[in-house]
Tab-separated table of N, CA and C in Angstrom:
chain	number	residue	atom	x	y	z
A	1	UNK	N	0.842	-1.180	0.000
A	1	UNK	CA	0.000	0.000	0.000
A	1	UNK	C	0.888	1.245	0.000
A	2	UNK	N	0.464	2.227	-0.783
A	2	UNK	CA	1.234	3.472	-0.856
A	2	UNK	C	0.825	4.392	0.292
A	3	UNK	N	1.797	5.037	0.864
A	3	UNK	CA	1.485	5.977	1.939
A	3	UNK	C	1.254	7.355	1.338
A	4	UNK	N	0.467	8.127	2.033
A	4	UNK	CA	0.176	9.489	1.601
A	4	UNK	C	1.441	10.326	1.737
A	5	UNK	N	1.670	11.245	0.811
A	5	UNK	CA	2.849	12.113	0.956
A	5	UNK	C	2.673	13.038	2.165
A	6	UNK	N	3.778	13.352	2.813
A	6	UNK	CA	3.753	14.231	3.976
A	6	UNK	C	4.475	15.521	3.631
A	7	UNK	N	3.964	16.616	4.193
A	7	UNK	CA	4.551	17.924	3.945
A	7	UNK	C	4.849	18.585	5.278
A	8	UNK	N	6.046	19.055	5.423
A	8	UNK	CA	6.442	19.752	6.635
A	8	UNK	C	5.902	21.179	6.573
A	9	UNK	N	5.042	21.527	7.506
A	9	UNK	CA	4.446	22.853	7.542
A	9	UNK	C	5.373	23.840	8.251
A	10	UNK	N	6.039	23.346	9.289
A	10	UNK	CA	6.882	24.220	10.087
A	10	UNK	C	7.963	23.373	10.752
A	11	UNK	N	9.170	23.869	10.748
A	11	UNK	CA	10.283	23.153	11.357
A	11	UNK	C	10.326	23.356	12.863
A	12	UNK	N	11.286	22.709	13.531
A	12	UNK	CA	11.407	22.834	14.983
A	12	UNK	C	11.636	24.289	15.412
A	13	UNK	N	10.903	24.703	16.436
A	13	UNK	CA	11.032	26.050	16.986
A	13	UNK	C	10.337	26.099	18.329
A	14	UNK	N	10.582	27.168	19.077
A	14	UNK	CA	9.871	27.357	20.337
A	14	UNK	C	8.378	27.441	20.050
A	15	UNK	N	7.589	26.891	20.948
A	15	UNK	CA	6.141	26.903	20.758
A	15	UNK	C	5.622	28.331	20.619
A	16	UNK	N	6.186	29.249	21.400
A	16	UNK	CA	5.731	30.643	21.350
A	16	UNK	C	6.083	31.325	20.029
A	17	UNK	N	6.910	30.691	19.220
A	17	UNK	CA	7.266	31.239	17.899
A	17	UNK	C	6.601	30.464	16.765
A	18	UNK	N	5.766	29.503	17.114
A	18	UNK	CA	5.131	28.665	16.101
A	18	UNK	C	3.905	29.347	15.497
A	19	UNK	N	3.422	28.780	14.409
A	19	UNK	CA	2.216	29.292	13.754
A	19	UNK	C	0.975	29.088	14.629
A	20	UNK	N	1.029	28.107	15.493
A	20	UNK	CA	-0.118	27.774	16.333
A	20	UNK	C	-0.304	28.785	17.471
A	21	UNK	N	0.793	29.358	17.961
A	21	UNK	CA	0.739	30.243	19.131
A	21	UNK	C	-0.267	31.389	18.994
A	22	UNK	N	-0.215	32.207	17.944
A	22	UNK	CA	-1.192	33.305	17.856
A	22	UNK	C	-2.628	32.805	17.730
A	23	UNK	N	-2.809	31.645	17.126
A	23	UNK	CA	-4.156	31.076	17.012
A	23	UNK	C	-4.685	30.696	18.398
A	24	UNK	N	-3.829	30.096	19.226
A	24	UNK	CA	-4.246	29.743	20.582
A	24	UNK	C	-4.546	30.980	21.415
A	25	UNK	N	-3.710	31.986	21.309
A	25	UNK	CA	-3.942	33.224	22.057
A	25	UNK	C	-5.287	33.837	21.676
A	26	UNK	N	-5.574	33.859	20.387
A	26	UNK	CA	-6.847	34.412	19.911
A	26	UNK	C	-8.021	33.569	20.406
A	27	UNK	N	-7.860	32.258	20.351
A	27	UNK	CA	-8.913	31.342	20.796
A	27	UNK	C	-9.281	31.609	22.260
A	28	UNK	N	-8.266	31.638	23.143
A	28	UNK	CA	-8.532	31.844	24.563
A	28	UNK	C	-9.076	33.248	24.841
A	29	UNK	N	-8.591	34.237	24.123
A	29	UNK	CA	-9.099	35.602	24.314
A	29	UNK	C	-10.572	35.695	23.929
A	30	UNK	N	-10.945	35.015	22.850
A	30	UNK	CA	-12.332	35.082	22.374
A	30	UNK	C	-13.268	34.194	23.179
A	31	UNK	N	-12.847	32.979	23.510
A	31	UNK	CA	-13.715	32.019	24.189
A	31	UNK	C	-13.838	32.300	25.680
A	32	UNK	N	-12.779	32.831	26.261
A	32	UNK	CA	-12.822	33.065	27.695
A	32	UNK	C	-13.085	31.778	28.448
A	33	UNK	N	-13.879	31.858	29.479
A	33	UNK	CA	-14.148	30.706	30.349
A	33	UNK	C	-14.913	29.610	29.633
A	34	UNK	N	-15.592	29.935	28.534
A	34	UNK	CA	-16.335	28.922	27.784
A	34	UNK	C	-15.432	27.817	27.252
A	35	UNK	N	-14.149	28.100	27.056
A	35	UNK	CA	-13.228	27.066	26.584
A	35	UNK	C	-13.194	25.892	27.562
A	36	UNK	N	-13.361	26.169	28.866
A	36	UNK	CA	-13.337	25.111	29.871
A	36	UNK	C	-14.731	24.640	30.219
A	37	UNK	N	-15.679	25.540	30.283
A	37	UNK	CA	-17.014	25.156	30.738
A	37	UNK	C	-17.737	24.267	29.732
A	38	UNK	N	-17.353	24.333	28.489
A	38	UNK	CA	-17.994	23.481	27.471
A	38	UNK	C	-17.178	22.235	27.162
A	39	UNK	N	-16.107	22.018	27.910
A	39	UNK	CA	-15.303	20.816	27.732
A	39	UNK	C	-14.389	20.848	26.525
A	40	UNK	N	-14.167	22.018	25.953
A	40	UNK	CA	-13.294	22.105	24.783
A	40	UNK	C	-11.827	21.916	25.155
A	41	UNK	N	-11.460	22.305	26.362
A	41	UNK	CA	-10.084	22.192	26.830
A	41	UNK	C	-10.061	21.199	27.984
A	42	UNK	N	-9.302	20.111	27.844
A	42	UNK	CA	-9.229	19.156	28.962
A	42	UNK	C	-8.515	19.795	30.146
A	43	UNK	N	-9.013	19.523	31.353
A	43	UNK	CA	-8.405	20.145	32.523
A	43	UNK	C	-8.325	19.243	33.735
A	44	UNK	N	-9.085	18.179	33.770
A	44	UNK	CA	-9.175	17.395	35.004
A	44	UNK	C	-7.831	16.831	35.452
A	45	UNK	N	-6.990	16.418	34.530
A	45	UNK	CA	-5.712	15.802	34.899
A	45	UNK	C	-4.822	16.744	35.701
A	46	UNK	N	-4.928	18.039	35.462
A	46	UNK	CA	-4.068	19.000	36.158
A	46	UNK	C	-4.814	19.866	37.161
A	47	UNK	N	-6.127	19.766	37.205
A	47	UNK	CA	-6.910	20.669	38.062
A	47	UNK	C	-7.831	19.936	39.022
A	48	UNK	N	-7.504	18.706	39.363
A	48	UNK	CA	-8.380	17.954	40.255
A	48	UNK	C	-8.001	18.181	41.721
A	49	UNK	N	-8.902	17.862	42.638
A	49	UNK	CA	-8.640	18.105	44.059
A	49	UNK	C	-7.394	17.406	44.602
A	50	UNK	N	-7.072	16.233	44.114
A	50	UNK	CA	-5.910	15.496	44.615
A	50	UNK	C	-4.615	16.205	44.258
A	51	UNK	N	-4.490	16.638	43.021
A	51	UNK	CA	-3.287	17.368	42.593
A	51	UNK	C	-3.188	18.684	43.362
A	52	UNK	N	-4.298	19.393	43.473
A	52	UNK	CA	-4.299	20.678	44.173
A	52	UNK	C	-3.919	20.497	45.644
A	53	UNK	N	-4.416	19.445	46.276
A	53	UNK	CA	-4.087	19.182	47.681
A	53	UNK	C	-2.590	18.921	47.842
A	54	UNK	N	-2.016	18.176	46.924
A	54	UNK	CA	-0.577	17.893	46.978
A	54	UNK	C	0.235	19.178	46.872
A	55	UNK	N	-0.161	20.050	45.954
A	55	UNK	CA	0.538	21.330	45.802
A	55	UNK	C	0.375	22.194	47.055
A	56	UNK	N	-0.819	22.214	47.626
A	56	UNK	CA	-1.050	23.013	48.828
A	56	UNK	C	-0.173	22.509	49.978
A	57	UNK	N	-0.046	21.207	50.106
A	57	UNK	CA	0.800	20.635	51.150
A	57	UNK	C	2.266	21.015	50.934
A	58	UNK	N	2.714	20.996	49.680
A	58	UNK	CA	4.099	21.395	49.391
A	58	UNK	C	4.335	22.872	49.689
A	59	UNK	N	3.371	23.707	49.337
A	59	UNK	CA	3.524	25.144	49.576
A	59	UNK	C	3.535	25.438	51.077
A	60	UNK	N	2.686	24.760	51.837
A	60	UNK	CA	2.705	24.952	53.285
A	60	UNK	C	4.047	24.486	53.867
A	61	UNK	N	4.558	23.345	53.408
A	61	UNK	CA	5.859	22.858	53.881
A	61	UNK	C	6.964	23.852	53.516
A	62	UNK	N	6.879	24.428	52.335
A	62	UNK	CA	7.851	25.443	51.909
A	62	UNK	C	7.785	26.658	52.828
A	63	UNK	N	6.565	27.104	53.146
A	63	UNK	CA	6.378	28.244	54.046
A	63	UNK	C	7.009	27.957	55.409
A	64	UNK	N	6.783	26.735	55.912
A	64	UNK	CA	7.340	26.362	57.221
A	64	UNK	C	8.867	26.367	57.182
A	65	UNK	N	9.442	25.863	56.098
A	65	UNK	CA	10.901	25.893	55.943
A	65	UNK	C	11.408	27.331	55.932
A	66	UNK	N	10.724	28.201	55.213
A	66	UNK	CA	11.125	29.613	55.143
A	66	UNK	C	11.037	30.263	56.529
A	67	UNK	N	10.016	29.920	57.301
A	67	UNK	CA	9.870	30.461	58.651
A	67	UNK	C	11.015	30.022	59.555
A	68	UNK	N	11.441	28.775	59.400
A	68	UNK	CA	12.573	28.288	60.193
A	68	UNK	C	13.859	29.023	59.820
A	69	UNK	N	14.020	29.314	58.513
A	69	UNK	CA	15.226	30.005	58.056
A	69	UNK	C	15.252	31.473	58.477
A	70	UNK	N	14.083	32.115	58.439
A	70	UNK	CA	14.012	33.541	58.764
A	70	UNK	C	12.685	33.848	59.454
A	71	UNK	N	12.605	33.620	60.768
A	71	UNK	CA	11.333	33.825	61.476
A	71	UNK	C	10.891	35.286	61.551
A	72	UNK	N	11.754	36.222	61.190
A	72	UNK	CA	11.372	37.640	61.233
A	72	UNK	C	10.726	38.117	59.934
A	73	UNK	N	10.821	37.314	58.872
A	73	UNK	CA	10.244	37.698	57.584
A	73	UNK	C	8.763	37.317	57.569
A	74	UNK	N	7.905	38.313	57.599
A	74	UNK	CA	6.462	38.068	57.641
A	74	UNK	C	5.787	38.349	56.300
A	75	UNK	N	6.579	38.532	55.249
A	75	UNK	CA	5.992	38.745	53.925
A	75	UNK	C	5.309	37.443	53.477
A	76	UNK	N	4.105	37.552	52.933
A	76	UNK	CA	3.426	36.335	52.474
A	76	UNK	C	4.179	35.657	51.331
A	77	UNK	N	3.989	34.368	51.238
A	77	UNK	CA	4.467	33.605	50.092
A	77	UNK	C	3.471	33.875	48.963
A	78	UNK	N	3.954	34.397	47.835
A	78	UNK	CA	3.089	34.665	46.691
A	78	UNK	C	3.130	33.458	45.760
A	79	UNK	N	1.950	32.906	45.507
A	79	UNK	CA	1.790	31.782	44.590
A	79	UNK	C	1.154	32.346	43.334
A	80	UNK	N	1.876	32.319	42.231
A	80	UNK	CA	1.382	32.896	40.978
A	80	UNK	C	0.959	31.780	40.040
A	81	UNK	N	-0.301	31.749	39.697
A	81	UNK	CA	-0.879	30.758	38.787
A	81	UNK	C	-0.932	31.381	37.397
A	82	UNK	N	0.032	31.024	36.559
A	82	UNK	CA	0.105	31.585	35.202
A	82	UNK	C	-0.878	30.876	34.281
A	83	UNK	N	-1.735	31.649	33.626
A	83	UNK	CA	-2.706	31.057	32.704
A	83	UNK	C	-3.650	30.126	33.437
A	84	UNK	N	-4.318	30.635	34.451
A	84	UNK	CA	-5.115	29.814	35.365
A	84	UNK	C	-6.406	29.272	34.763
A	85	UNK	N	-6.747	29.692	33.554
A	85	UNK	CA	-7.902	29.122	32.858
A	85	UNK	C	-9.192	29.240	33.633
A	86	UNK	N	-9.803	28.108	33.951
A	86	UNK	CA	-11.099	28.114	34.620
A	86	UNK	C	-11.004	28.524	36.082
A	87	UNK	N	-9.820	28.417	36.669
A	87	UNK	CA	-9.663	28.718	38.091
A	87	UNK	C	-9.966	27.526	38.978
A	88	UNK	N	-10.276	26.385	38.382
A	88	UNK	CA	-10.634	25.192	39.142
A	88	UNK	C	-9.497	24.736	40.051
A	89	UNK	N	-8.279	24.694	39.522
A	89	UNK	CA	-7.136	24.299	40.336
A	89	UNK	C	-6.995	25.244	41.528
A	90	UNK	N	-7.095	26.536	41.294
A	90	UNK	CA	-6.943	27.535	42.355
A	90	UNK	C	-7.969	27.314	43.457
A	91	UNK	N	-9.207	27.043	43.078
A	91	UNK	CA	-10.251	26.823	44.071
A	91	UNK	C	-9.907	25.633	44.962
A	92	UNK	N	-9.543	24.510	44.341
A	92	UNK	CA	-9.195	23.313	45.117
A	92	UNK	C	-7.955	23.558	45.981
A	93	UNK	N	-6.965	24.251	45.432
A	93	UNK	CA	-5.739	24.567	46.160
A	93	UNK	C	-6.063	25.416	47.396
A	94	UNK	N	-6.824	26.470	47.199
A	94	UNK	CA	-7.135	27.387	48.301
A	94	UNK	C	-7.972	26.717	49.385
A	95	UNK	N	-8.896	25.880	48.988
A	95	UNK	CA	-9.689	25.140	49.991
A	95	UNK	C	-8.787	24.267	50.840
A	96	UNK	N	-7.879	23.536	50.194
A	96	UNK	CA	-6.981	22.649	50.930
A	96	UNK	C	-5.995	23.451	51.781
A	97	UNK	N	-5.463	24.533	51.229
A	97	UNK	CA	-4.504	25.346	51.972
A	97	UNK	C	-5.142	25.933	53.232
A	98	UNK	N	-6.359	26.441	53.129
A	98	UNK	CA	-7.006	27.024	54.309
A	98	UNK	C	-7.300	25.936	55.353
A	99	UNK	N	-7.651	24.752	54.921
A	99	UNK	CA	-7.856	23.635	55.855
A	99	UNK	C	-6.547	23.288	56.559
A	100	UNK	N	-5.473	23.223	55.807
A	100	UNK	CA	-4.156	22.930	56.393
A	100	UNK	C	-3.734	24.030	57.369
A	101	UNK	N	-4.002	25.268	57.011
A	101	UNK	CA	-3.652	26.377	57.900
A	101	UNK	C	-4.403	26.267	59.227
A	102	UNK	N	-5.697	25.931	59.152
A	102	UNK	CA	-6.481	25.744	60.381
A	102	UNK	C	-5.893	24.625	61.226
A	103	UNK	N	-5.608	23.505	60.591
A	103	UNK	CA	-5.106	22.327	61.289
A	103	UNK	C	-3.767	22.603	61.980
A	104	UNK	N	-2.901	23.361	61.328
A	104	UNK	CA	-1.554	23.610	61.856
A	104	UNK	C	-1.413	24.969	62.546
A	105	UNK	N	-2.539	25.644	62.725
A	105	UNK	CA	-2.565	26.960	63.384
A	105	UNK	C	-1.613	27.952	62.703
A	106	UNK	N	-1.739	28.011	61.392
A	106	UNK	CA	-0.946	28.943	60.573
A	106	UNK	C	-1.908	29.999	60.036
A	107	UNK	N	-1.511	31.250	60.117
A	107	UNK	CA	-2.339	32.344	59.603
A	107	UNK	C	-2.358	32.245	58.071
A	108	UNK	N	-3.527	32.075	57.459
A	108	UNK	CA	-3.581	31.957	55.997
A	108	UNK	C	-3.103	33.213	55.273
A	109	UNK	N	-3.016	34.327	56.004
A	109	UNK	CA	-2.510	35.548	55.376
A	109	UNK	C	-1.000	35.471	55.134
A	110	UNK	N	-0.405	34.348	55.477
A	110	UNK	CA	0.993	34.096	55.142
A	110	UNK	C	1.158	33.711	53.679
A	111	UNK	N	0.028	33.703	52.958
A	111	UNK	CA	0.016	33.310	51.547
A	111	UNK	C	-0.815	34.300	50.743
A	112	UNK	N	-0.430	34.475	49.510
A	112	UNK	CA	-1.235	35.246	48.564
A	112	UNK	C	-1.223	34.490	47.247
A	113	UNK	N	-2.383	34.015	46.839
A	113	UNK	CA	-2.520	33.281	45.583
A	113	UNK	C	-2.971	34.285	44.518
A	114	UNK	N	-2.261	34.324	43.402
A	114	UNK	CA	-2.594	35.261	42.330
A	114	UNK	C	-2.987	34.484	41.083
A	115	UNK	N	-4.236	34.622	40.703
A	115	UNK	CA	-4.735	34.036	39.455
A	115	UNK	C	-4.380	34.977	38.312
A	116	UNK	N	-3.749	34.461	37.262
A	116	UNK	CA	-3.430	35.306	36.111
A	116	UNK	C	-3.863	34.632	34.821
A	117	UNK	N	-4.144	35.461	33.841
A	117	UNK	CA	-4.416	34.984	32.490
A	117	UNK	C	-4.269	36.169	31.549
A	118	UNK	N	-3.936	35.877	30.309
A	118	UNK	CA	-3.867	36.954	29.319
A	118	UNK	C	-5.255	37.318	28.821
A	119	UNK	N	-6.218	36.424	28.996
A	119	UNK	CA	-7.593	36.679	28.556
A	119	UNK	C	-8.349	37.468	29.633
A	120	UNK	N	-8.686	38.684	29.322
A	120	UNK	CA	-9.412	39.570	30.240
A	120	UNK	C	-10.729	38.941	30.706
A	121	UNK	N	-11.386	38.211	29.808
A	121	UNK	CA	-12.664	37.581	30.147
A	121	UNK	C	-12.511	36.621	31.329
A	122	UNK	N	-11.393	35.905	31.372
A	122	UNK	CA	-11.181	34.957	32.466
A	122	UNK	C	-10.962	35.680	33.792
A	123	UNK	N	-10.187	36.748	33.765
A	123	UNK	CA	-9.917	37.506	34.985
A	123	UNK	C	-11.225	38.107	35.518
A	124	UNK	N	-12.046	38.637	34.636
A	124	UNK	CA	-13.351	39.175	35.038
A	124	UNK	C	-14.230	38.079	35.652
A	125	UNK	N	-14.213	36.903	35.047
A	125	UNK	CA	-14.994	35.766	35.543
A	125	UNK	C	-14.599	35.407	36.973
A	126	UNK	N	-13.285	35.311	37.215
A	126	UNK	CA	-12.829	34.952	38.569
A	126	UNK	C	-13.250	36.002	39.586
A	127	UNK	N	-13.145	37.253	39.218
A	127	UNK	CA	-13.488	38.327	40.168
A	127	UNK	C	-14.958	38.265	40.578
A	128	UNK	N	-15.799	37.804	39.686
A	128	UNK	CA	-17.244	37.748	39.964
A	128	UNK	C	-17.677	36.416	40.581
A	129	UNK	N	-16.853	35.386	40.467
A	129	UNK	CA	-17.286	34.041	40.869
A	129	UNK	C	-17.524	33.956	42.382
A	130	UNK	N	-18.688	33.458	42.729
A	130	UNK	CA	-19.095	33.407	44.140
A	130	UNK	C	-18.176	32.535	44.993
A	131	UNK	N	-17.616	31.482	44.443
A	131	UNK	CA	-16.765	30.596	45.236
A	131	UNK	C	-15.430	31.242	45.608
A	132	UNK	N	-15.018	32.261	44.869
A	132	UNK	CA	-13.765	32.943	45.184
A	132	UNK	C	-13.946	34.083	46.186
A	133	UNK	N	-15.180	34.520	46.401
A	133	UNK	CA	-15.417	35.691	47.241
A	133	UNK	C	-14.848	35.548	48.659
A	134	UNK	N	-15.015	34.396	49.329
A	134	UNK	CA	-14.427	34.276	50.677
A	134	UNK	C	-12.898	34.425	50.666
A	135	UNK	N	-12.256	33.938	49.632
A	135	UNK	CA	-10.793	34.035	49.548
A	135	UNK	C	-10.353	35.478	49.276
A	136	UNK	N	-11.135	36.189	48.476
A	136	UNK	CA	-10.865	37.620	48.266
A	136	UNK	C	-11.026	38.370	49.588
A	137	UNK	N	-12.104	38.059	50.306
A	137	UNK	CA	-12.400	38.749	51.562
A	137	UNK	C	-11.299	38.540	52.602
A	138	UNK	N	-10.675	37.368	52.597
A	138	UNK	CA	-9.590	37.068	53.544
A	138	UNK	C	-8.264	37.702	53.126
A	139	UNK	N	-8.205	38.229	51.901
A	139	UNK	CA	-6.942	38.760	51.403
A	139	UNK	C	-5.995	37.668	50.949
A	140	UNK	N	-6.526	36.471	50.753
A	140	UNK	CA	-5.734	35.307	50.365
A	140	UNK	C	-5.622	35.174	48.849
A	141	UNK	N	-6.477	35.886	48.115
A	141	UNK	CA	-6.549	35.743	46.659
A	141	UNK	C	-6.552	37.110	45.996
A	142	UNK	N	-5.856	37.193	44.873
A	142	UNK	CA	-5.883	38.388	44.036
A	142	UNK	C	-5.839	37.919	42.593
A	143	UNK	N	-6.091	38.821	41.664
A	143	UNK	CA	-6.093	38.485	40.243
A	143	UNK	C	-5.307	39.533	39.470
A	144	UNK	N	-4.809	39.099	38.310
A	144	UNK	CA	-4.085	40.023	37.438
A	144	UNK	C	-4.166	39.538	36.006
A	145	UNK	N	-4.306	40.482	35.091
A	145	UNK	CA	-4.136	40.156	33.685
A	145	UNK	C	-2.634	40.123	33.445
A	146	UNK	N	-2.154	39.034	32.867
A	146	UNK	CA	-0.713	38.904	32.677
A	146	UNK	C	-0.440	38.139	31.396
A	147	UNK	N	0.436	38.697	30.577
A	147	UNK	CA	0.842	38.087	29.322
A	147	UNK	C	2.284	37.620	29.491
A	148	UNK	N	2.508	36.321	29.416
A	148	UNK	CA	3.855	35.784	29.651
A	148	UNK	C	4.869	36.267	28.626
A	149	UNK	N	4.419	36.709	27.469
A	149	UNK	CA	5.342	37.194	26.448
A	149	UNK	C	5.814	38.620	26.708
A	150	UNK	N	4.942	39.446	27.236
A	150	UNK	CA	5.284	40.867	27.366
A	150	UNK	C	5.300	41.377	28.799
A	151	UNK	N	4.721	40.623	29.720
A	151	UNK	CA	4.593	41.117	31.088
A	151	UNK	C	5.849	40.931	31.913
A	152	UNK	N	6.124	41.906	32.734
A	152	UNK	CA	7.232	41.805	33.681
A	152	UNK	C	6.713	42.002	35.097
A	153	UNK	N	5.609	42.698	35.237
A	153	UNK	CA	5.055	42.996	36.554
A	153	UNK	C	3.636	42.443	36.655
A	154	UNK	N	3.253	42.109	37.883
A	154	UNK	CA	1.879	41.712	38.165
A	154	UNK	C	1.149	42.924	38.728
A	155	UNK	N	0.110	43.355	38.046
A	155	UNK	CA	-0.718	44.463	38.516
A	155	UNK	C	-1.945	43.846	39.186
A	156	UNK	N	-1.866	43.703	40.496
A	156	UNK	CA	-2.920	43.041	41.248
A	156	UNK	C	-4.143	43.938	41.349
A	157	UNK	N	-5.280	43.417	40.922
A	157	UNK	CA	-6.498	44.224	40.854
A	157	UNK	C	-7.121	44.509	42.214
A	158	UNK	N	-7.189	43.505	43.045
A	158	UNK	CA	-7.898	43.659	44.317
A	158	UNK	C	-7.138	44.584	45.267
A	159	UNK	N	-5.851	44.329	45.420
A	159	UNK	CA	-5.052	45.124	46.357
A	159	UNK	C	-4.457	46.371	45.712
A	160	UNK	N	-4.593	46.469	44.389
A	160	UNK	CA	-4.027	47.585	43.616
A	160	UNK	C	-2.516	47.701	43.837
A	161	UNK	N	-1.890	46.572	44.039
A	161	UNK	CA	-0.445	46.500	44.260
A	161	UNK	C	0.231	46.059	42.967
A	162	UNK	N	1.440	46.522	42.744
A	162	UNK	CA	2.228	46.091	41.592
A	162	UNK	C	3.419	45.300	42.121
A	163	UNK	N	3.600	44.087	41.599
A	163	UNK	CA	4.716	43.238	41.993
A	163	UNK	C	5.640	43.112	40.791
A	164	UNK	N	6.856	43.633	40.963
A	164	UNK	CA	7.861	43.595	39.893
A	164	UNK	C	8.960	42.607	40.266
A	165	UNK	N	9.712	42.136	39.276
A	165	UNK	CA	10.842	41.259	39.605
A	165	UNK	C	11.760	41.950	40.616
A	166	UNK	N	12.131	41.216	41.646
A	166	UNK	CA	13.005	41.755	42.684
A	166	UNK	C	12.280	42.408	43.850
A	167	UNK	N	10.949	42.585	43.751
A	167	UNK	CA	10.195	43.236	44.815
A	167	UNK	C	9.994	42.338	46.043
A	168	UNK	N	9.928	41.046	45.838
A	168	UNK	CA	9.581	40.142	46.930
A	168	UNK	C	10.810	39.700	47.704
A	169	UNK	N	10.637	39.598	49.030
A	169	UNK	CA	11.705	39.059	49.878
A	169	UNK	C	11.633	37.532	49.892
A	170	UNK	N	10.439	37.005	49.744
A	170	UNK	CA	10.250	35.555	49.675
A	170	UNK	C	10.311	35.130	48.206
A	171	UNK	N	10.724	33.898	47.943
A	171	UNK	CA	10.680	33.410	46.557
A	171	UNK	C	9.249	33.338	46.034
A	172	UNK	N	9.078	33.615	44.768
A	172	UNK	CA	7.762	33.476	44.120
A	172	UNK	C	7.532	32.009	43.809
A	173	UNK	N	6.345	31.526	44.173
A	173	UNK	CA	5.994	30.128	43.875
A	173	UNK	C	5.128	30.140	42.642
């Protein structure tokens, strides 16, 4: 049997320099949260409660290590979620982290989780979502529009704070 001829459309290159990259950026900007809510983008493998709980446990352990190294540093650990999509992972992470903080008598304000996305529609969605409101109220959550290609600073909407490279005393997670 004869095989179909194959044509190379594009040679090896960074994904951000590929022909697909601008198409994906446009897709997410236009679809917003609908990309996840309609099942167009798979997410369960990386955004399920078990994975989020594991990450929350690691971040709490990291915080405890940092406290042992420098007990006078009270700056929160900033957890930056780049391209957070539906926000599902963040919700599961924050629920587990607050439970762990209660259990270990750790002030949850020792953490600041920042949801980011280049799609404005997603950032607006998170700000309005009822499940995130308690985390906003505690000062545990903030949001920012952030483009990994052009952004250098996080412009946090809720606290109106700007975080630039070198601003934090604690490592960024």
